């Protein structure tokens, strides 16, 4: 065993509790062991076994997903490696339609016999559930693509980069933070590789290799005398890229009062600023509550878009399938049918896009074999569509799925998940500086913080990482204790300026939860810096 | 296969330890077997059955530890996983916070297992969900719910002679019932070890009643109100606070338990005098395992007594640094209450708001534990001891520390979330805005 393998896992004993629940991701493995995917010919043979077995038992439709899911976590704290783990999860999920009802079964025994048996179980489940099923499932037609493939366009496979290189980087990041005044720092690099094979009775055999990466940290500054402590998180965005994401070039940096990043990320530079900002935050003044014009950086606005646009336009929520968990949606079908529901101001154009290069949600085909695409959700401020999959398409008059079906693993059933949902940049040239010049009383917010929204997505409250007070067109200092509250529709109708494409950047989430049992998905949200006028800001300071 | 007896688990672990050549070897074995049904729009949407078992080995040479896991159990696989852990340990950096494994310990026999729950089948689940659906269908309402059960075991052994085994069962149920107009919603959630305690019919009737009763909600101004929190609502908001009972983060100055100028708030009167909080793995209503993952015995612990913080949790490493005994944290907190029912609390309230549950609770400020979130699925205005009318949902911004300083009365605790929690009457609870959500 080589040094670079030194602890593909040794951190498990030391710090597994500090990492995400690894059992959700699979069995720990050697990092290089599973990088070579299973031969596509073998996967096709296995897929045909499942599809034939399902059909022979009476399925009118069947699909199979053969998946190998790799995750790598490298986590450190100050001068210590807390945990390094590689996990693998490999198996098969089979979904069928029989007697007008869905059935699903999964197995980690990837053999022809076990797959045939799972296919039969899936049909049995469908037939059992059909007895209490209401209307039969209607599946939007989908042509077979034959044998096709797709891969995330990466330059460096993160799993091939030695663990030592990642450990050294993170320990260096920690050192820079401590040298610049931080008291504590946690830093992490998290990499994902989904090797997914999909086949269906429509005649598709789709092989995909999906990569994602997320470097992040949390810096804490403690002022013992006052008893106060403040934190600042990384301004990185999780990304649908390879390890090249960690090698930022000058053109990847957005300079300003704080450096932000587009395309690629400079972790060492960001942590140095984070230590400075955390120290500054301890002394910053507390905000006066009231109405402010908010200038929201894309590193912050992505989360507002996610919660207030991404989730309420999910058709399964609109219909009530998430009522017991994530909730429903205020964007009911009658609002869409009216064709004039004013979701936002005329400047608001929001698209769903599963093809955007570098985004977390980009794939060639979704998890029910639909080729991915881009479509409008909000056009000139009006609600024009939802996010639908094959068994929902007919409800909104579509003849084909939007292609946004996803499952977190081979052993979970696929269902409707959010594609990348992004606010389009302004059509006229506008820089951040020019936007701020026109603000009399405002707050410029950078980075995501606390977030909460009701179960129908009306009322929300957001915090942030860094808050700058704007007075008469100028930034005059830093603020603390800022959170803004609004109603989604009123908020988006107060949008009155969006910077141009040169400021457009992606943010996103690695772990968006939905479903029971809960599943996680990764999604990006793009925007340029955007201004919202007259938003209610509260002061969150308390004494205990 | 997934659920092993104590003797079966011990035999595998002994064999694994026997293969070890390391200075120390610690082995963990766990398995679970269970299933679920999800439903919405009064019909089943998904159902599943899952069975898993896995083994983890940690080997240590000096202060260098390696860990490997496997889910195959033949001798060759067991030898392989031990060898792999030892190879990794030789390559690992020294862990400055390494603590040698514990020797043999004495553990109480837990009461987490129930044979009837373990015997649940897909038919049992379907029957229980059928009862829930019968309520919503008969009342012309829509139900969306989730029923899940599991049997699980875990066993640990180390080369210094420690062995522990626990087996447990769980069944959990939640349902949201909404009226067809989308103007009313009700919710219930319950979890037990014992299947006999789970009554999906009665619970669904409560959710249906709240769905009908919450229709036509009126808007009232946000502000500070006396609230009666049903146990689920109280649990939602207080559960976040317990993570702060960690001595290390308090000592490091980054917790609400940190003291200005250094040190912790251990021994301070932090809450109202009627607040008493403890954990006890042997509690019959909310039993839990009697040992931690590294083999520390878990015993009854008083965390808060008459509002005074009596204990903070100490990891073995941090306890050694501070020269105190290690004290494991418990996820199953018990808040002592009185004998009053929820109805009694309502009767004694002149003006107030009854909250069924909270939703989307997030930390706003870790310094003060300020949380935000919203009421959901049944919020009602109380006047002169009676529920007068349903009201629109509120967003709150409140700290559980402040909240537990404003406790007027506590009712009879019930199992909810991960604790045994009483309904609570709290004065001056801060609602900051209205929500149109139903």
Coordinates of N, CA and C in Angstrom, one line a residue, chain A residues 1-3 5-10 12-14 27-28 30 77 80 129 132-133 184 186 220 222 224-229 307 319-328 413 450-461 485 487 515-517 538 540 542-544, chain B residues 36 38 40-41 43-44 46 65-69 84 87-88 91-93 95-97 144-146 174-176 178 187 248 251-256 260-262 265 359-360 362-364 366-368 370 372-374 376 393 395 397 402 432-438:
Chain A
X1 N 0.8 -1.2 0.0 CA 0.0 0.0 0.0 C 0.9 1.3 0.0
X2 N 0.5 2.2 -0.8 CA 1.3 3.4 -0.9 C 0.9 4.5 0.1
X3 N 1.8 5.4 0.3 CA 1.5 6.5 1.3 C 0.2 7.2 1.0
X5 N -2.4 6.2 0.0 CA -3.6 5.5 0.4 C -3.7 5.5 1.9
X6 N -2.8 6.3 2.6 CA -2.5 6.0 4.0 C -3.8 5.9 4.8
X7 N -4.7 6.7 4.5 CA -5.8 6.6 5.3 C -7.1 6.8 4.6
X8 N -7.2 6.0 3.6 CA -8.4 6.1 2.9 C -9.5 6.0 3.9
X9 N -9.2 5.5 5.0 CA -10.2 5.3 6.1 C -9.7 5.6 7.5
X10 N -8.4 5.8 7.7 CA -8.0 5.7 9.1 C -8.7 6.8 9.9
X12 N -11.7 7.2 9.9 CA -13.0 6.7 10.4 C -13.0 6.5 11.9
X13 N -11.9 6.0 12.4 CA -11.9 5.8 13.8 C -11.7 7.0 14.6
X14 N -11.0 8.0 14.0 CA -10.8 9.2 14.7 C -11.9 10.2 14.7
X27 N -20.3 1.6 1.4 CA -19.2 0.9 2.2 C -17.9 1.5 1.9
X28 N -17.1 1.8 2.9 CA -15.8 2.4 2.7 C -14.9 1.5 1.8
X30 N -11.1 1.2 -0.9 CA -9.9 1.8 -1.4 C -10.2 2.8 -2.4
X77 N -9.3 19.7 11.2 CA -9.6 20.7 12.1 C -8.2 21.2 12.6
X80 N -5.1 19.1 12.7 CA -5.4 17.6 12.9 C -6.2 17.2 11.7
X129 N -49.8 -3.2 -4.9 CA -50.2 -1.8 -4.7 C -51.4 -1.4 -5.6
X132 N -55.0 -0.9 -4.3 CA -55.4 0.3 -3.6 C -55.1 1.6 -4.4
X133 N -54.7 1.4 -5.6 CA -54.3 2.5 -6.5 C -55.5 3.2 -7.0
X184 N -10.5 29.0 15.5 CA -10.8 27.6 15.2 C -11.1 27.6 13.7
X186 N -12.5 24.5 10.7 CA -12.8 23.1 10.1 C -12.8 23.3 8.6
X220 N -13.9 30.3 12.9 CA -14.5 30.9 14.1 C -13.5 31.9 14.8
X222 N -13.1 34.1 18.3 CA -13.7 34.2 19.6 C -13.0 35.4 20.3
X224 N -12.7 36.6 23.8 CA -12.9 36.1 25.2 C -13.5 37.2 26.1
X225 N -12.9 38.4 25.9 CA -13.3 39.5 26.8 C -14.8 39.8 26.8
X226 N -15.3 39.9 25.6 CA -16.7 40.2 25.5 C -17.6 39.0 25.5
X227 N -16.9 37.8 25.3 CA -17.7 36.5 25.3 C -18.4 36.3 23.9
X228 N -18.0 37.1 22.9 CA -18.7 37.0 21.6 C -17.8 36.1 20.7
X229 N -18.5 35.4 19.8 CA -17.8 34.7 18.8 C -18.6 34.8 17.5
X307 N -34.9 28.1 -2.5 CA -36.1 27.9 -1.6 C -37.4 28.5 -2.1
X319 N -48.9 19.0 -6.5 CA -50.0 18.0 -6.5 C -50.2 17.4 -5.1
X320 N -49.3 17.5 -4.2 CA -49.6 17.0 -2.8 C -48.8 15.8 -2.4
X321 N -47.8 15.4 -3.3 CA -47.1 14.1 -3.0 C -46.1 14.4 -1.8
X322 N -45.7 15.6 -1.6 CA -44.8 15.9 -0.5 C -45.5 16.5 0.7
X323 N -46.8 16.4 0.8 CA -47.6 17.1 1.8 C -47.1 16.7 3.2
X324 N -46.7 15.5 3.4 CA -46.4 15.0 4.8 C -45.0 15.3 5.2
X325 N -44.2 15.8 4.3 CA -42.8 16.1 4.6 C -42.3 17.5 4.2
X326 N -41.9 17.6 3.0 CA -41.4 18.9 2.5 C -42.5 20.0 2.3
X327 N -43.7 19.5 2.2 CA -44.8 20.5 2.1 C -45.4 20.5 0.7
X328 N -46.3 21.5 0.5 CA -46.9 21.6 -0.9 C -46.4 22.9 -1.5
X413 N -35.9 4.7 -5.0 CA -36.7 4.9 -6.2 C -36.5 6.3 -6.8
X450 N -28.3 31.6 7.5 CA -29.5 30.9 7.9 C -30.6 31.0 6.9
X451 N -31.5 30.0 6.8 CA -32.5 30.0 5.8 C -33.7 29.2 6.3
X452 N -34.9 29.8 6.1 CA -36.2 29.1 6.5 C -37.3 29.6 5.7
X453 N -38.2 28.7 5.3 CA -39.4 29.1 4.5 C -40.5 28.2 4.8
X454 N -41.8 28.7 4.7 CA -42.9 27.9 5.1 C -43.2 26.8 4.1
X455 N -44.2 25.9 4.5 CA -44.4 24.7 3.8 C -45.1 24.9 2.4
X456 N -45.5 26.1 2.2 CA -46.1 26.4 0.8 C -45.2 27.4 0.1
X457 N -44.2 27.8 0.8 CA -43.1 28.7 0.2 C -43.6 30.1 0.0
X458 N -44.4 30.6 0.9 CA -44.7 32.0 0.9 C -43.7 32.9 1.7
X459 N -43.7 32.6 3.0 CA -43.0 33.4 4.0 C -41.6 32.9 4.2
X460 N -40.6 33.7 3.9 CA -39.2 33.2 4.2 C -38.4 34.2 5.0
X461 N -37.3 33.7 5.6 CA -36.3 34.5 6.3 C -34.9 34.0 5.9
X485 N -37.0 39.2 5.9 CA -38.2 38.4 5.8 C -39.0 39.0 4.7
X487 N -42.5 37.9 1.7 CA -43.4 36.9 1.0 C -42.8 36.7 -0.4
X515 N -38.5 13.8 0.1 CA -39.0 12.4 0.0 C -39.0 11.7 1.4
X516 N -39.8 10.6 1.4 CA -39.8 9.7 2.6 C -39.6 8.3 2.2
X517 N -38.6 7.6 2.5 CA -37.4 8.0 3.3 C -36.7 9.1 2.5
X538 N -34.9 42.5 9.8 CA -35.0 42.4 11.3 C -33.7 42.3 11.9
X540 N -31.5 40.4 14.7 CA -31.6 39.0 15.3 C -30.8 38.9 16.6
X542 N -29.9 38.9 20.4 CA -30.7 38.6 21.7 C -29.7 38.5 22.8
X543 N -30.3 38.7 24.0 CA -29.5 38.5 25.2 C -30.0 37.2 25.9
X544 N -29.1 36.3 26.4 CA -29.5 35.2 27.1 C -28.8 35.2 28.5
Chain B
X36 N -41.1 0.1 5.0 CA -41.9 1.3 5.0 C -43.0 1.4 4.0
X38 N -45.1 4.7 2.0 CA -45.4 6.1 1.9 C -46.7 6.3 1.1
X40 N -49.8 9.3 -0.4 CA -50.3 10.6 -0.6 C -51.5 10.6 -1.5
X41 N -52.3 11.7 -1.4 CA -53.5 11.8 -2.2 C -54.4 10.5 -1.9
X43 N -53.6 7.4 -1.5 CA -53.1 6.2 -2.1 C -51.6 6.0 -1.8
X44 N -51.3 4.7 -1.8 CA -49.9 4.4 -1.6 C -49.0 4.8 -2.8
X46 N -45.2 4.8 -2.5 CA -44.0 3.8 -2.6 C -44.0 2.9 -1.3
X65 N -4.1 4.7 14.1 CA -5.2 3.9 13.9 C -5.7 3.7 12.5
X66 N -6.1 2.5 12.1 CA -6.7 2.3 10.8 C -8.0 1.6 11.0
X67 N -9.0 2.0 10.1 CA -10.3 1.4 10.2 C -10.7 0.8 8.8
X68 N -11.3 -0.3 8.8 CA -11.9 -0.9 7.6 C -13.2 -1.6 7.9
X69 N -14.1 -1.6 6.9 CA -15.4 -2.3 7.1 C -15.6 -3.3 6.0
X84 N -6.5 -5.4 6.6 CA -6.6 -4.2 5.9 C -6.5 -3.0 7.0
X87 N -2.9 -2.6 8.1 CA -2.1 -2.0 7.1 C -2.3 -0.5 7.1
X88 N -3.6 -0.1 7.2 CA -3.9 1.3 7.3 C -3.3 2.0 8.5
X91 N 0.2 3.0 8.2 CA 0.4 4.2 7.3 C -0.2 5.5 7.8
X92 N -1.0 5.4 8.8 CA -1.7 6.6 9.3 C -0.8 7.5 10.1
X93 N -1.1 8.8 10.1 CA -0.4 9.7 11.0 C -0.9 9.4 12.5
X95 N -2.5 10.1 15.9 CA -3.7 11.0 16.3 C -3.4 11.5 17.7
X96 N -3.1 12.8 17.8 CA -2.8 13.4 19.1 C -3.9 13.3 20.1
X97 N -5.1 13.0 19.7 CA -6.2 12.9 20.6 C -6.6 11.4 20.8
X144 N -51.7 12.2 3.5 CA -50.3 11.9 3.0 C -49.5 11.5 4.3
X145 N -49.0 10.3 4.2 CA -48.3 9.8 5.5 C -47.2 8.9 5.2
X146 N -46.5 8.5 6.3 CA -45.4 7.6 6.2 C -45.3 6.7 7.4
X174 N -46.3 9.0 10.8 CA -46.7 10.4 10.7 C -47.7 10.6 9.6
X175 N -48.7 11.5 9.7 CA -49.7 11.7 8.7 C -50.1 13.2 8.7
X176 N -50.2 13.7 7.5 CA -50.7 15.1 7.3 C -52.1 14.9 6.6
X178 N -55.3 16.9 5.0 CA -55.7 18.3 4.5 C -57.1 18.2 3.9
X187 N -51.8 17.5 11.5 CA -50.6 16.6 11.5 C -50.5 15.9 12.8
X248 N -16.6 20.7 25.6 CA -15.5 21.2 24.8 C -15.8 22.5 24.1
X251 N -16.0 25.3 26.6 CA -14.6 25.7 27.1 C -13.9 26.5 26.0
X252 N -14.2 26.1 24.7 CA -13.5 26.8 23.6 C -14.1 28.2 23.3
X253 N -15.2 28.5 24.0 CA -15.7 29.9 23.9 C -16.7 30.0 22.7
X254 N -17.2 28.9 22.2 CA -18.1 29.0 21.0 C -19.4 28.2 21.2
X255 N -20.0 28.5 22.3 CA -21.3 27.9 22.6 C -22.1 28.8 23.5
X256 N -23.4 28.6 23.5 CA -24.2 29.4 24.4 C -23.9 29.1 25.8
X260 N -18.6 34.5 29.6 CA -17.8 35.7 29.2 C -16.5 35.8 30.0
X261 N -15.4 36.0 29.4 CA -14.1 36.0 30.1 C -13.5 34.6 30.2
X262 N -14.2 33.6 29.7 CA -13.6 32.2 29.7 C -14.4 31.3 30.7
X265 N -20.8 27.8 31.7 CA -21.9 28.2 32.6 C -22.4 27.1 33.4
X359 N -42.0 24.1 12.0 CA -41.5 23.7 10.7 C -40.3 24.5 10.2
X360 N -39.4 23.9 9.6 CA -38.2 24.5 9.0 C -37.4 25.4 10.0
X362 N -34.3 26.7 11.8 CA -32.9 26.9 11.5 C -32.3 27.8 12.5
X363 N -31.0 27.5 12.8 CA -30.3 28.4 13.7 C -30.0 29.8 13.0
X364 N -30.2 30.8 13.7 CA -30.0 32.2 13.2 C -28.7 32.7 13.9
X366 N -25.7 31.2 16.7 CA -25.2 30.1 17.6 C -24.9 30.7 19.0
X367 N -24.6 32.0 19.0 CA -24.2 32.6 20.3 C -25.3 32.6 21.3
X368 N -26.5 32.9 20.8 CA -27.7 33.0 21.7 C -28.7 31.8 21.4
X370 N -30.5 31.6 19.0 CA -31.7 32.1 18.3 C -32.1 31.2 17.1
X372 N -35.2 30.4 14.1 CA -36.4 30.8 13.4 C -37.1 29.6 12.8
X373 N -38.3 29.8 12.5 CA -39.1 28.7 11.9 C -40.6 29.1 11.9
X374 N -41.5 28.2 11.6 CA -42.9 28.6 11.4 C -43.8 27.6 12.1
X376 N -47.2 25.3 12.0 CA -47.8 24.5 10.8 C -48.8 23.5 11.3
X393 N -50.7 30.9 10.2 CA -49.4 30.5 10.7 C -48.5 31.7 10.9
X395 N -44.3 33.1 11.7 CA -42.9 32.8 11.8 C -42.4 33.3 13.2
X397 N -39.0 34.0 15.9 CA -37.6 34.1 16.1 C -37.4 34.1 17.6
X402 N -34.2 31.4 26.1 CA -35.1 32.4 26.6 C -36.5 31.8 26.9
X432 N -42.7 36.9 14.6 CA -42.2 38.1 13.9 C -42.9 38.4 12.6
X433 N -43.6 37.4 12.0 CA -44.4 37.7 10.8 C -45.4 36.7 10.6
X434 N -46.3 36.9 9.6 CA -47.4 36.0 9.3 C -47.0 35.2 8.0
X435 N -47.6 34.0 8.0 CA -47.4 33.2 6.8 C -48.8 32.8 6.2
X436 N -48.9 32.8 4.9 CA -50.2 32.4 4.3 C -50.3 30.9 4.1
X437 N -49.2 30.2 4.5 CA -49.2 28.8 4.2 C -50.2 28.0 5.0
X438 N -50.8 27.0 4.4 CA -51.7 26.1 5.0 C -51.2 24.6 4.8

